Amino acid sequence: MRSVPKYLVTVLLFALACFLASASDPVPSKTSVLQSTIPLLLFCMDPKVVTANDFFFSGLQIPRNTANRLGSNVTLVNVDKLPGLNTLGISLARIDFAPYELNPPHTHPLGTEIIVVAEGTLYVGFVTSNTDNKLFTKVLNKGDVFVFPIGLIHFQFNVGKTNAVAFAGLSSQNPGVITIANAVFGSNPPINPDVLTRPSKWKIM
Ligand SMILES: *[C@@H]1O[C@H](CO)[C@@H](O)[C@H](O)[C@H]1NC(C)=O
């Protein structure tokens, strides 16, 4: 048997190292299903060509435009914006809220979210799974921290008469997001109305 070329061994070892490193973040295996916009697997960069800029992002101090339908604006710094996050299982977001506006119920399938309020007052909450669908809420002021466990539906509502700003850490390089109302009532094509309007046989308390 001919011996395997040396370069092939190097390439395979490199790929294996990258695969093992990515085990800390479940993204590469589930990404294709959850977010078709990013590649199935992000390749590790050659350490020799990586620079400090691959680990750097600038601009999260800038207030975002909230003049949209929701009155809120999420700026997510994930692996698409900050390549150095690849395989590290973490990302960051800035969320801006106009007065009395909302980041509506949504879920991050791949990440837990921890937020800290930098400005204003937010009413936040999450709901547990179908075992009891229990709601946990809190009013957060500047400096307060709250955590939304992975996968659970949660929201943030600016209950103050000034703008609010929060920063969030997420335990995935690409946590994904599903806004419940958009997915159920705004799908493309729409879900058959019979599916959405059929009344439940069981009384919901
Ligand atoms: C969020 O803010 C940025 C910058 O202010 C703006 O370009 C973008 O369109 C805004 N997104 C939404 C959904 O309004």
XYZ file of C-alpha atoms and ligand atoms in Angstrom:
219
model
C 0.000 0.000 0.000
C 1.286 3.432 -0.929
C 1.842 5.777 1.947
C -0.648 8.619 2.399
C 0.724 11.966 1.200
C 1.900 14.120 4.057
C -0.201 17.114 3.066
C -3.345 14.955 3.218
C -2.562 13.944 6.793
C -2.112 17.600 7.702
C -5.420 18.549 6.098
C -7.250 15.708 7.836
C -5.746 16.510 11.229
C -6.654 20.150 10.748
C -10.238 19.230 9.878
C -10.460 16.900 12.886
C -9.098 19.544 15.241
C -11.651 21.991 13.917
C -14.443 19.447 14.301
C -13.454 18.682 17.905
C -13.199 22.374 18.703
C -16.655 22.988 17.312
C -18.142 20.420 19.701
C -18.457 23.240 22.240
C -20.988 24.904 19.966
C -23.785 22.807 18.471
C -24.168 25.206 15.555
C -22.370 23.449 12.713
C -24.539 20.335 12.863
C -27.901 22.077 13.271
C -27.317 25.282 11.393
C -28.452 24.114 7.989
C -31.915 23.335 9.304
C -32.311 26.414 11.440
C -30.654 29.078 9.425
C -30.172 28.422 5.776
C -28.253 31.633 5.265
C -24.974 30.390 6.694
C -22.764 27.539 5.555
C -23.186 24.094 7.037
C -19.724 24.118 8.484
C -17.467 27.046 9.085
C -13.885 26.103 8.445
C -11.215 27.010 10.920
C -8.916 29.758 9.741
C -5.232 29.201 9.300
C -3.686 30.534 12.540
C -0.826 31.962 10.488
C -3.091 34.377 8.579
C -5.477 35.312 11.399
C -5.145 38.862 12.706
C -6.504 40.760 15.698
C -9.237 42.133 13.422
C -10.739 38.654 13.119
C -11.509 38.915 16.848
C -12.723 42.495 16.752
C -16.026 44.294 16.126
C -16.704 47.985 16.510
C -19.895 50.023 16.768
C -22.126 48.596 19.503
C -22.176 52.000 21.222
C -24.290 53.404 18.369
C -28.046 53.658 19.057
C -30.009 51.783 16.378
C -32.986 53.005 14.427
C -36.218 51.855 16.077
C -38.584 53.499 13.572
C -39.946 50.173 12.364
C -43.099 48.121 12.880
C -41.898 46.760 16.233
C -40.191 49.826 17.648
C -37.162 47.740 18.582
C -33.931 46.810 16.835
C -31.607 43.891 17.553
C -27.962 44.158 16.495
C -26.475 40.692 16.727
C -22.724 40.215 16.673
C -22.525 36.571 15.696
C -19.896 34.581 13.831
C -20.991 36.179 10.531
C -19.906 39.581 11.867
C -17.036 38.423 14.071
C -15.219 35.441 12.495
C -13.149 34.823 15.628
C -16.290 33.498 17.353
C -16.113 30.340 15.255
C -16.332 27.232 17.506
C -16.407 29.339 20.691
C -20.090 28.988 21.555
C -20.782 32.636 22.318
C -22.170 35.805 20.711
C -23.390 39.258 21.710
C -26.314 41.548 20.920
C -27.413 45.120 21.449
C -31.162 45.685 21.652
C -32.682 49.168 21.273
C -36.261 49.934 22.267
C -38.360 53.026 21.583
C -40.635 54.034 24.493
C -43.409 51.464 25.123
C -42.148 49.239 22.325
C -41.448 45.546 22.223
C -39.089 42.752 21.230
C -41.940 40.261 20.670
C -42.054 36.626 21.853
C -39.290 34.655 20.161
C -36.890 31.821 20.834
C -33.212 31.128 20.173
C -33.123 27.393 19.395
C -29.390 27.133 20.002
C -28.581 29.522 22.812
C -29.304 30.696 26.326
C -29.476 34.498 26.543
C -28.320 36.650 29.449
C -29.195 40.337 29.289
C -28.188 43.428 31.186
C -30.128 46.676 30.956
C -27.903 49.647 30.116
C -30.653 52.273 29.877
C -34.342 52.386 30.722
C -36.799 49.883 32.190
C -37.772 46.578 30.614
C -40.552 44.156 31.500
C -39.134 40.770 30.476
C -40.273 37.183 30.691
C -40.072 33.634 29.418
C -42.456 30.671 29.347
C -41.447 27.116 30.167
C -42.227 24.160 27.896
C -45.574 22.371 27.566
C -45.199 20.518 30.864
C -46.733 23.576 32.550
C -46.189 26.629 30.284
C -45.275 28.618 33.355
C -44.521 32.332 32.885
C -41.570 33.941 34.686
C -41.393 37.746 34.522
C -39.439 40.594 36.001
C -39.155 44.369 35.672
C -35.522 45.266 35.019
C -33.874 48.608 35.594
C -30.427 49.834 34.607
C -27.810 47.314 35.710
C -30.288 44.474 36.251
C -29.525 41.093 34.701
C -31.915 38.355 33.590
C -31.406 35.021 31.874
C -33.630 33.333 29.273
C -32.847 29.590 29.234
C -32.036 28.006 25.881
C -34.965 27.368 23.547
C -37.666 28.999 25.682
C -40.037 31.643 24.299
C -39.210 35.043 25.762
C -39.834 38.776 25.259
C -38.639 42.220 26.349
C -40.985 45.198 26.588
C -39.910 48.781 27.224
C -42.315 49.972 29.923
C -40.592 53.325 30.392
C -41.223 56.626 28.646
C -37.615 56.870 27.468
C -35.582 54.751 25.062
C -34.200 51.538 26.546
C -31.019 49.682 25.670
C -29.954 46.199 26.687
C -26.914 44.077 25.870
C -27.186 40.313 25.646
C -24.726 37.442 25.661
C -25.850 34.271 23.876
C -24.333 30.841 24.345
C -23.830 30.081 20.666
C -21.790 31.587 17.865
C -25.075 31.692 15.943
C -28.036 31.246 18.319
C -30.753 31.491 15.633
C -34.070 33.240 16.188
C -37.695 32.284 15.586
C -40.271 35.010 16.192
C -43.385 33.069 17.099
C -46.070 35.254 15.481
C -44.058 35.667 12.271
C -43.470 31.926 11.993
C -47.066 30.926 12.709
C -49.048 33.753 11.085
C -46.542 35.138 8.599
C -45.073 32.033 7.000
C -44.405 31.819 3.269
C -46.630 30.355 1.951
C -49.194 30.880 4.726
C -50.211 27.952 6.892
C -53.689 26.726 5.865
C -56.240 28.794 7.888
C -57.992 25.555 8.925
C -54.817 24.662 10.766
C -54.646 28.017 12.540
C -58.351 28.463 13.357
C -59.401 24.993 14.421
C -60.606 25.401 18.027
C -59.092 23.226 20.708
C -61.344 20.530 22.137
C -59.922 21.185 25.537
C -60.494 24.275 27.542
C -57.348 26.316 27.968
C -57.297 28.031 31.334
C -31.738 48.818 12.850
O -30.920 49.948 12.850
C -30.014 50.032 11.755
C -29.101 51.206 11.991
O -29.700 52.231 12.699
C -30.814 50.142 10.474
O -29.948 50.186 9.374
C -31.725 48.943 10.358
O -32.548 49.053 9.227
C -32.601 48.827 11.603
N -33.358 47.577 11.545
C -34.687 47.579 11.640
C -35.337 46.244 11.616
O -35.342 48.600 11.769
